[in-house]
CSV table of C-alpha atoms and ligand atoms in Angstrom, one decimal:
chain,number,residue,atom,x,y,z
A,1,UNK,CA,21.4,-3.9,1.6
A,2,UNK,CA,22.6,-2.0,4.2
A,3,UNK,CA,26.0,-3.4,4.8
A,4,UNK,CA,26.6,-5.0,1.2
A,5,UNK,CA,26.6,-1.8,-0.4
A,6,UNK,CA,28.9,0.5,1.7
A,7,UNK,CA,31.5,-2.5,2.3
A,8,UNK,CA,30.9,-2.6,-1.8
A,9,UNK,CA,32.6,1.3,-2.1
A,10,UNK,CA,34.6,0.4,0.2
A,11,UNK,CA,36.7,-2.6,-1.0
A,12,UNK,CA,35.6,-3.5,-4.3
A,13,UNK,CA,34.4,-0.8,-5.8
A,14,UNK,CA,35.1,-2.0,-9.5
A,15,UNK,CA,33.6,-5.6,-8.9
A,16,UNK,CA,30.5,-4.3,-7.4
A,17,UNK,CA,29.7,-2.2,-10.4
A,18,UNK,CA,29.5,-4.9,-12.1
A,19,UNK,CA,27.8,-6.8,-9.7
A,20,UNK,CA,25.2,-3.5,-9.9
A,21,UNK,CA,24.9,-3.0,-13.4
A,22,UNK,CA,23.4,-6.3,-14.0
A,23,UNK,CA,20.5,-6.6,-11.4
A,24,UNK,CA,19.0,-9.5,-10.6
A,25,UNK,CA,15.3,-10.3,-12.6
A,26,UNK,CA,12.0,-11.9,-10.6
A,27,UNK,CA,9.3,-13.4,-13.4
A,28,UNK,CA,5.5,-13.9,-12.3
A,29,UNK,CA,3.7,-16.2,-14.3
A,30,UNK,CA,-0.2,-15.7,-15.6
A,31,UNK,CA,-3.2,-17.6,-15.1
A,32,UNK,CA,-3.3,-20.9,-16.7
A,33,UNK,CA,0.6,-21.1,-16.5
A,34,UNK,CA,3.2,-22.6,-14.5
A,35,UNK,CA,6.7,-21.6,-13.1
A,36,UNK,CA,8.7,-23.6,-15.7
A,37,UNK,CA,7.0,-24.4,-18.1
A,38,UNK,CA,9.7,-24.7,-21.3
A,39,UNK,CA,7.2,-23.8,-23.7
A,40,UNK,CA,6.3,-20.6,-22.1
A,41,UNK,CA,7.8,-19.0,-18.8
A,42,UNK,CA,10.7,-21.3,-18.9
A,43,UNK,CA,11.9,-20.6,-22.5
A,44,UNK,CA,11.3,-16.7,-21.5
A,45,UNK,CA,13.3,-17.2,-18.5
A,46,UNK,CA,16.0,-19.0,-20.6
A,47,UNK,CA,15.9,-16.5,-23.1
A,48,UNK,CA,16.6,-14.0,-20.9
A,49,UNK,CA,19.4,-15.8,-19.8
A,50,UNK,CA,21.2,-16.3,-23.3
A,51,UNK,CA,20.6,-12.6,-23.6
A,52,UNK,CA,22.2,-11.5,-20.5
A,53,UNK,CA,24.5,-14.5,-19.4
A,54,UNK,CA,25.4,-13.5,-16.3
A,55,UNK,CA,22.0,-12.5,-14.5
A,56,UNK,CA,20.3,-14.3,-12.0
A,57,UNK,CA,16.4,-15.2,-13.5
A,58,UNK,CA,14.1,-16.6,-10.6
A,59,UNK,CA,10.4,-17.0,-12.0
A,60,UNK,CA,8.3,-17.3,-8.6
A,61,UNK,CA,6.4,-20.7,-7.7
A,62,UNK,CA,3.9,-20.4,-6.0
A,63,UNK,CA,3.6,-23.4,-3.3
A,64,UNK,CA,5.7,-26.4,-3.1
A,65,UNK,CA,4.4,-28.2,-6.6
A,66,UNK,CA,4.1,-27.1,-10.1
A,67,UNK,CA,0.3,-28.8,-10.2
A,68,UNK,CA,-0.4,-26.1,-6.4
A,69,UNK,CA,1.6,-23.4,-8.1
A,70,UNK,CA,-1.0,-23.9,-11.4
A,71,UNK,CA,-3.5,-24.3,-9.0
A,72,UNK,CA,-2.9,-21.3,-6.6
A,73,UNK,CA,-3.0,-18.9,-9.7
A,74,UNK,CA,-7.0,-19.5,-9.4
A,75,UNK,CA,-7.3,-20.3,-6.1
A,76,UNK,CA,-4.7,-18.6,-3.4
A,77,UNK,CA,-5.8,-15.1,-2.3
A,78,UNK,CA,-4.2,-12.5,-4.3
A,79,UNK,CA,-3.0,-10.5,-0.8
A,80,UNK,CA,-1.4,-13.7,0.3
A,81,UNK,CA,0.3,-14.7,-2.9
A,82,UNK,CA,1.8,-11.1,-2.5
A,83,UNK,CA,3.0,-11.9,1.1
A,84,UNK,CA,4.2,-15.1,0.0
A,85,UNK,CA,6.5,-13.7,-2.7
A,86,UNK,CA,7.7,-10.7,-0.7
A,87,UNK,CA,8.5,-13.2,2.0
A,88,UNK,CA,10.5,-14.7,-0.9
A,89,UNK,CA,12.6,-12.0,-2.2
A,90,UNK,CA,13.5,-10.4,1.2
A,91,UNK,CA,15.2,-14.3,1.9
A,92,UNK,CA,17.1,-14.3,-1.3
A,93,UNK,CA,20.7,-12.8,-0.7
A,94,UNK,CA,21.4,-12.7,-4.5
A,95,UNK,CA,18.0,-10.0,-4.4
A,96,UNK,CA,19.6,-7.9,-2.0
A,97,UNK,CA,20.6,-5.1,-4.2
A,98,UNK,CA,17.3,-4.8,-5.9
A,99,UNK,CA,16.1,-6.1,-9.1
A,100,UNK,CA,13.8,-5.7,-11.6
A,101,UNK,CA,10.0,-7.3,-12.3
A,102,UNK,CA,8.8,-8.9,-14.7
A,103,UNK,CA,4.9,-9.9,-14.5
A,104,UNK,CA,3.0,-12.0,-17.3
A,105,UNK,CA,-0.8,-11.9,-17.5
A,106,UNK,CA,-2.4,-11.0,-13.5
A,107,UNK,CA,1.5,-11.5,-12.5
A,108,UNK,CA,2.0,-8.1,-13.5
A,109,UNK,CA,-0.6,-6.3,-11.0
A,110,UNK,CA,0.6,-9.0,-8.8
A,111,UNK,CA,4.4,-7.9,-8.7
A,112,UNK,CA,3.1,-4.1,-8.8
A,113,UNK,CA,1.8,-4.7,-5.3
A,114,UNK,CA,5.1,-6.1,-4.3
A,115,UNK,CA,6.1,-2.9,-5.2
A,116,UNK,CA,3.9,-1.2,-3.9
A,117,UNK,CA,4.2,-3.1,-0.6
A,118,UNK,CA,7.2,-4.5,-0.3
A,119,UNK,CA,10.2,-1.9,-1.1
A,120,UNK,CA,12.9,-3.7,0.2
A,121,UNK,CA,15.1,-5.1,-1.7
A,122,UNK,CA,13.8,-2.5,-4.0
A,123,UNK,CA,12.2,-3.4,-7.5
A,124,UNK,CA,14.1,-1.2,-9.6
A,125,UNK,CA,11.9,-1.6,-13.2
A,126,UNK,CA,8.7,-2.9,-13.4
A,127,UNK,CA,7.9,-4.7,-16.4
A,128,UNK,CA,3.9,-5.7,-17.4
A,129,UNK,CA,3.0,-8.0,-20.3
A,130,UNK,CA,-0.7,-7.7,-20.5
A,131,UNK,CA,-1.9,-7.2,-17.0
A,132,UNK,CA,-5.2,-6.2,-15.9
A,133,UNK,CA,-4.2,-3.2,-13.6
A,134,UNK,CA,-8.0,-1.9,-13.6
A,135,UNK,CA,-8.9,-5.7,-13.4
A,136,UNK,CA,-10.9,-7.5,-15.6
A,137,UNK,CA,-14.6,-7.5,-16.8
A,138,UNK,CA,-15.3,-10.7,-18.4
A,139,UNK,CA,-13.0,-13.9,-18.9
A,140,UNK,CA,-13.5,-14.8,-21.9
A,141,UNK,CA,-11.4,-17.8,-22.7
A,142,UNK,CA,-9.5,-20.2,-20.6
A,143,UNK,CA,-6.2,-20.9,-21.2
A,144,UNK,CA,-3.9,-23.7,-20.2
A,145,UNK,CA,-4.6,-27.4,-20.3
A,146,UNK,CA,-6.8,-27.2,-17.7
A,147,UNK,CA,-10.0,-25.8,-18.8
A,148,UNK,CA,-12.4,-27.4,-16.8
A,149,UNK,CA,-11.2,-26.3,-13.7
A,150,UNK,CA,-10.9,-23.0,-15.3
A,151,UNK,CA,-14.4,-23.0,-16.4
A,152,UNK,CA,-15.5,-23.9,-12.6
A,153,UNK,CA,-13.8,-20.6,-12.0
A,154,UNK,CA,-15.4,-18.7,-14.3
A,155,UNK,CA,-18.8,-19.7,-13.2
A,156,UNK,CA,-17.9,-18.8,-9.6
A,157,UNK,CA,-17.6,-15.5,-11.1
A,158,UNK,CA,-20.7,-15.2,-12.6
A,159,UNK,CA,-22.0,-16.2,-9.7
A,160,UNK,CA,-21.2,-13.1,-7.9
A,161,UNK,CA,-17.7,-11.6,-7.8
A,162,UNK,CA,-18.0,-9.7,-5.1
A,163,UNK,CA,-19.8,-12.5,-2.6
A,164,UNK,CA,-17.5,-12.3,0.2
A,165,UNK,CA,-16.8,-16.5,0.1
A,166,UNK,CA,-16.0,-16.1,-3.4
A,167,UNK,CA,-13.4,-12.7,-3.0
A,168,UNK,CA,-11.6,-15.0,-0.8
A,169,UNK,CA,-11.3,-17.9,-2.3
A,170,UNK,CA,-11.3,-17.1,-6.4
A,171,UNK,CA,-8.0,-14.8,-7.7
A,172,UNK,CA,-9.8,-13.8,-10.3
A,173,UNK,CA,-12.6,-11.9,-8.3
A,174,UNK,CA,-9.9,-10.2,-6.3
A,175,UNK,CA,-9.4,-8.1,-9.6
A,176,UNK,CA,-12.8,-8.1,-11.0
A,177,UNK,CA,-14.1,-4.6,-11.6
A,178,UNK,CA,-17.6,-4.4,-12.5
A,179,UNK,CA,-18.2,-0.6,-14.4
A,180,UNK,CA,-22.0,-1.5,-13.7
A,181,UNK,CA,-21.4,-1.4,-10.2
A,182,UNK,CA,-18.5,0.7,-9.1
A,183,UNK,CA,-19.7,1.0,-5.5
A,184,UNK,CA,-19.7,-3.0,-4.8
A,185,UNK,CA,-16.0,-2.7,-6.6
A,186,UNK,CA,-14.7,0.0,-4.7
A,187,UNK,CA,-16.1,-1.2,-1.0
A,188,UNK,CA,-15.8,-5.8,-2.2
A,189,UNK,CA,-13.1,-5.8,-3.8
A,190,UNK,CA,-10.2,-7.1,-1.1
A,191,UNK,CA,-7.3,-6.9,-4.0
A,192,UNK,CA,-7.5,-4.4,-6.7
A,193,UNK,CA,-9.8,-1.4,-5.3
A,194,UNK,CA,-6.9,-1.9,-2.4
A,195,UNK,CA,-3.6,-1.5,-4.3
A,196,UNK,CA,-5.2,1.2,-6.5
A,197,UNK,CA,-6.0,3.5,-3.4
A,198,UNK,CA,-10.0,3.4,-4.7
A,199,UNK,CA,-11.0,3.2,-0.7
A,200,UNK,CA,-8.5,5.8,0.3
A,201,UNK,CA,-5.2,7.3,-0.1
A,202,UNK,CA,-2.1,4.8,1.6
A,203,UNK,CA,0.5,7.4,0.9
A,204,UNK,CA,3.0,4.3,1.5
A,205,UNK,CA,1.9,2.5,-2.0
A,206,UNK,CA,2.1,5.8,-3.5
A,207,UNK,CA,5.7,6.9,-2.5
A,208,UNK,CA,6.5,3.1,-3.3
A,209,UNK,CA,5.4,2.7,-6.4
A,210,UNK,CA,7.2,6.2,-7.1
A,211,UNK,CA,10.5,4.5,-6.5
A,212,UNK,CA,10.3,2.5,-9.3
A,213,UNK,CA,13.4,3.8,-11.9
A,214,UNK,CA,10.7,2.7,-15.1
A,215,UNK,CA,7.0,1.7,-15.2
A,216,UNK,CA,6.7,-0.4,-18.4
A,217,UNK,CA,3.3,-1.4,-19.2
A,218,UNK,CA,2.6,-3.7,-22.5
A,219,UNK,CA,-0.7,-4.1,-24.4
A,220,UNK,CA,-1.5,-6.7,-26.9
A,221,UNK,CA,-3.9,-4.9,-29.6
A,222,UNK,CA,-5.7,-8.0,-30.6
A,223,UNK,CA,-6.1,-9.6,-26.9
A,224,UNK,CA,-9.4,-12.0,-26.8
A,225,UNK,CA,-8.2,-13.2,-23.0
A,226,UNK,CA,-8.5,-9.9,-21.3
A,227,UNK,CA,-11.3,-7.1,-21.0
A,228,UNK,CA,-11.0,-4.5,-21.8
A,229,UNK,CA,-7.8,-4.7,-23.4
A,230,UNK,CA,-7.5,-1.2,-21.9
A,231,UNK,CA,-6.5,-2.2,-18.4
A,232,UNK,CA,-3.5,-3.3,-20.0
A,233,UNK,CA,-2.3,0.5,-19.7
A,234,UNK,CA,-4.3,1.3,-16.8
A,235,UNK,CA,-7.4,2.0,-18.5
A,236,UNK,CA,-11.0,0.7,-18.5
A,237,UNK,CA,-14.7,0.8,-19.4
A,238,UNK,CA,-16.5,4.0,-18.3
A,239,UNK,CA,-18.4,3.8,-15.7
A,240,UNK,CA,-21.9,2.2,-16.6
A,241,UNK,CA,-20.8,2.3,-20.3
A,242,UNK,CA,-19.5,-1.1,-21.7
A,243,UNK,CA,-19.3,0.7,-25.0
A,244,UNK,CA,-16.3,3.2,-24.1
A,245,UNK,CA,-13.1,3.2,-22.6
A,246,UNK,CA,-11.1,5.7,-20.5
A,247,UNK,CA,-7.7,6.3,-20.5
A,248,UNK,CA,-5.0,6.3,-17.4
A,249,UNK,CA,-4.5,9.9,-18.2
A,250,UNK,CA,-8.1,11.0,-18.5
A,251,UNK,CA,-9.0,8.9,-14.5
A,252,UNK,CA,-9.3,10.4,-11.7
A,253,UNK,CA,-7.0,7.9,-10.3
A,254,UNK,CA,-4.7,9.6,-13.0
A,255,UNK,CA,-6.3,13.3,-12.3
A,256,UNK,CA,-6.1,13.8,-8.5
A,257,UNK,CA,-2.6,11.4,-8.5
A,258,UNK,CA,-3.8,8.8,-5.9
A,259,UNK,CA,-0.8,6.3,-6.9
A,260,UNK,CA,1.8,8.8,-7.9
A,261,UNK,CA,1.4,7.4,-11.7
A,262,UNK,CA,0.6,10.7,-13.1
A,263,UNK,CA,3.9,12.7,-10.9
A,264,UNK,CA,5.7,9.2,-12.6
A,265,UNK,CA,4.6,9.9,-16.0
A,266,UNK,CA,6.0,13.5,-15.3
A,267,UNK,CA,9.5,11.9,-14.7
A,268,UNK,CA,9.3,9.8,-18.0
A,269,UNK,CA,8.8,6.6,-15.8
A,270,UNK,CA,6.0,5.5,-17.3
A,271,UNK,CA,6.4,3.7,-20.8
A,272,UNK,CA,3.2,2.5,-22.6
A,273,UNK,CA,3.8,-0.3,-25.4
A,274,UNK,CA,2.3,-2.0,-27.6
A,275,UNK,CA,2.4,-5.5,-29.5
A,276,UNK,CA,-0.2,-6.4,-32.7
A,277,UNK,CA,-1.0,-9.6,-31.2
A,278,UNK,CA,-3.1,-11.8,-28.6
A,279,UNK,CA,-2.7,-12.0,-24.9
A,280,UNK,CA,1.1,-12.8,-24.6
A,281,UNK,CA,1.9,-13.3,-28.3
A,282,UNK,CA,5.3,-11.6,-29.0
A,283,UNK,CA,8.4,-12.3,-30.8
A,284,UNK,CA,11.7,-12.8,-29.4
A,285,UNK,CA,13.4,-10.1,-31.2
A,286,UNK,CA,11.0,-7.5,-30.0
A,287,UNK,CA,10.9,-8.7,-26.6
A,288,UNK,CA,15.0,-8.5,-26.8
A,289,UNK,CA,14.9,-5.4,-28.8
A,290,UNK,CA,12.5,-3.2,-26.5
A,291,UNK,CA,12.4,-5.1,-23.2
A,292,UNK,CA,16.0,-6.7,-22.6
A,293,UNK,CA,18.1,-4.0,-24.3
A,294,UNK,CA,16.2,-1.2,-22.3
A,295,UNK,CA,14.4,-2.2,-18.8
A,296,UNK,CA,16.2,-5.5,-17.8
A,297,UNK,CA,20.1,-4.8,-18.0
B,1,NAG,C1,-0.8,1.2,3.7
B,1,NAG,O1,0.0,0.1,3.2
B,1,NAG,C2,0.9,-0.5,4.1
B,1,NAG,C3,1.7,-1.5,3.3
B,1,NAG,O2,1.0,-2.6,2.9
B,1,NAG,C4,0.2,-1.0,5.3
B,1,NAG,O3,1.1,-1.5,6.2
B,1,NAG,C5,-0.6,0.1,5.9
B,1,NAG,O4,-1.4,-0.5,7.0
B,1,NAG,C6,-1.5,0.7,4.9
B,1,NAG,N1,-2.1,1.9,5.5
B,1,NAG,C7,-3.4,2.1,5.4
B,1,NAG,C8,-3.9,3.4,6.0
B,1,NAG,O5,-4.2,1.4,4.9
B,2,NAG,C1,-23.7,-0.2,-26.6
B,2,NAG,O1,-24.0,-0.1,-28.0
B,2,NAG,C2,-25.0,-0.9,-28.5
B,2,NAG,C3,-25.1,-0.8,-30.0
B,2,NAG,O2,-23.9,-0.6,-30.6
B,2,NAG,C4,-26.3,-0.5,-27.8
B,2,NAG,O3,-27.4,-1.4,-28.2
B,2,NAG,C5,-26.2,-0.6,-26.3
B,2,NAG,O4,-27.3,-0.1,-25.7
B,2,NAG,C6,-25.0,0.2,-25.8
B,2,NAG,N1,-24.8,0.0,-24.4
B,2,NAG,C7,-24.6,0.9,-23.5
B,2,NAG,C8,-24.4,0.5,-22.1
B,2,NAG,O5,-24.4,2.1,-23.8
């Protein structure tokens, strides 16, 4: 970054405005999914590409095979998937201008912590398709093809989310907020409470996540994966009330600005959407019409 973009003004100042204006895009699939799959992350990656033919698409694998990469989306520690992907980007020469995110399902509070993290190469727009950036109370249904292995995760999680074993060993936990008990999430949880400053203040994940140019954040109205569809835009349950929901602009993550979201939503960087649909279920014309045309080129 450094040296490409002065010798850019320098020499080729035409060319690299080009090479600027169409920035680079990094996909992270959802639970249940896979890198490539052509029937979901792959056609969306493919899309993207027919939409804006000269970009550079990566969507993230995590670990060396498609069955670890399925399998790690349970499994790996959220903090080290993170490391792992910002590890990735920082190798990747064509990222070193920036680019912009774009997380399906847990991939979006995933790549918000890369953010949040990991600012260089910096993420320029940060795109969320029905992530759980409160976390999750419940998992409802199991997706994929896999839904035995999927059901042995969910009874780990009954079993005790916050069971130090199980925070380190089941991604799911590692978001799980339980409104019943905010105290055991606030002190257990080793991914979530962490990224959303619930412990304490790290003014580095806040002045991060303020670099971002947009914040896009997309709810699915009729989603029967995630709860409380909420989190989707930042929200959740109230605290020991399963019956009501909170907005991000009514927390007091939101209230006392302890992530720099409410100083973004002052800028007009936030951008809260919506789809009538189920967890993921969108067409391509509005994904081209209100994603590609204004966040990814
Ligand atoms: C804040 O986050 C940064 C980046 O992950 C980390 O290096 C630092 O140790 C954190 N600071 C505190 C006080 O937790
Ligand atoms: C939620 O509402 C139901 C009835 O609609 C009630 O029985 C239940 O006690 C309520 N739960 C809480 C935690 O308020």
């Amino acid at each position: 970054m450094k040296y490409i973009l002065p010798l850019c003004v320098f020499l080729l100042l035409i060319n690299c405005q080009i090479v600027l204006s169409i920035l680079p895009i990094v996909i992270w699939h959802g639970l249940g999914d896979v890198c490539c799959n052509p029937l979901s992350i792959g056609g969306l990656q493919k899309f993207i590409q027919q939409q804006i033919p000269e970009v550079y698409v990566i969507s993230l694998k995590i670990g060396k095979t498609i069955r670890e990469d399925f399998e790690n989306a349970y499994i790996k520690n959220a903090n080290d998937q993170v490391e792992f992907v910002c590890d990735l980007i920082k190798n990747d020469p064509k990222l070193a201008l920036g680019y912009h995110g774009l997380g399906v399902s847990q991939g979006g509070q995933f790549l918000r912590a890369v953010a949040q993290r990991c600012p260089d190469p910096p993420m320029v727009n940060l795109v969320t398709l029905g992530s759980q950036h409160q976390g999750v109370y419940g998992l409802p249904r199991c997706l994929g093809d896999d839904v035995k292995f999927c059901d042995y995760v969910r009874s780990l999680l009954n079993h005790g989310a916050y069971k130090k074993w199980i925070q380190n060993f089941v991604t799911p936990a590692e978001y799980w907020h339980d409104p019943l008990d905010e105290k055991a999430y606030k002190k257990a949880s080793v991914f979530l409470a962490d990224i959303n400053n619930e412990r304490s203040v790290n003014d580095t994940y806040k002045n991060n996540l303020k670099q971002l140019k947009n914040f896009v954040m997309v709810k699915f109205t009729k989603d029967t994966v995630v709860q409380p569809i909420e989190t989707e835009w930042f929200g959740f349950y109230k605290e020991n009330d399963l019956n009501s929901t909170y907005t991000l602009q009514d927390s007091q993550l939101y209230l006392e600005d302890r992530l720099g979201l409410r100083a973004m939503d002052d800028e007009g960087k936030l951008h809260f959407l919506q789809v009538e649909g189920d967890h993921i279920q969108f067409s391509q014309a509005w994904f081209k019409n209100e994603i590609i045309d204004n966040f990814l080129r």
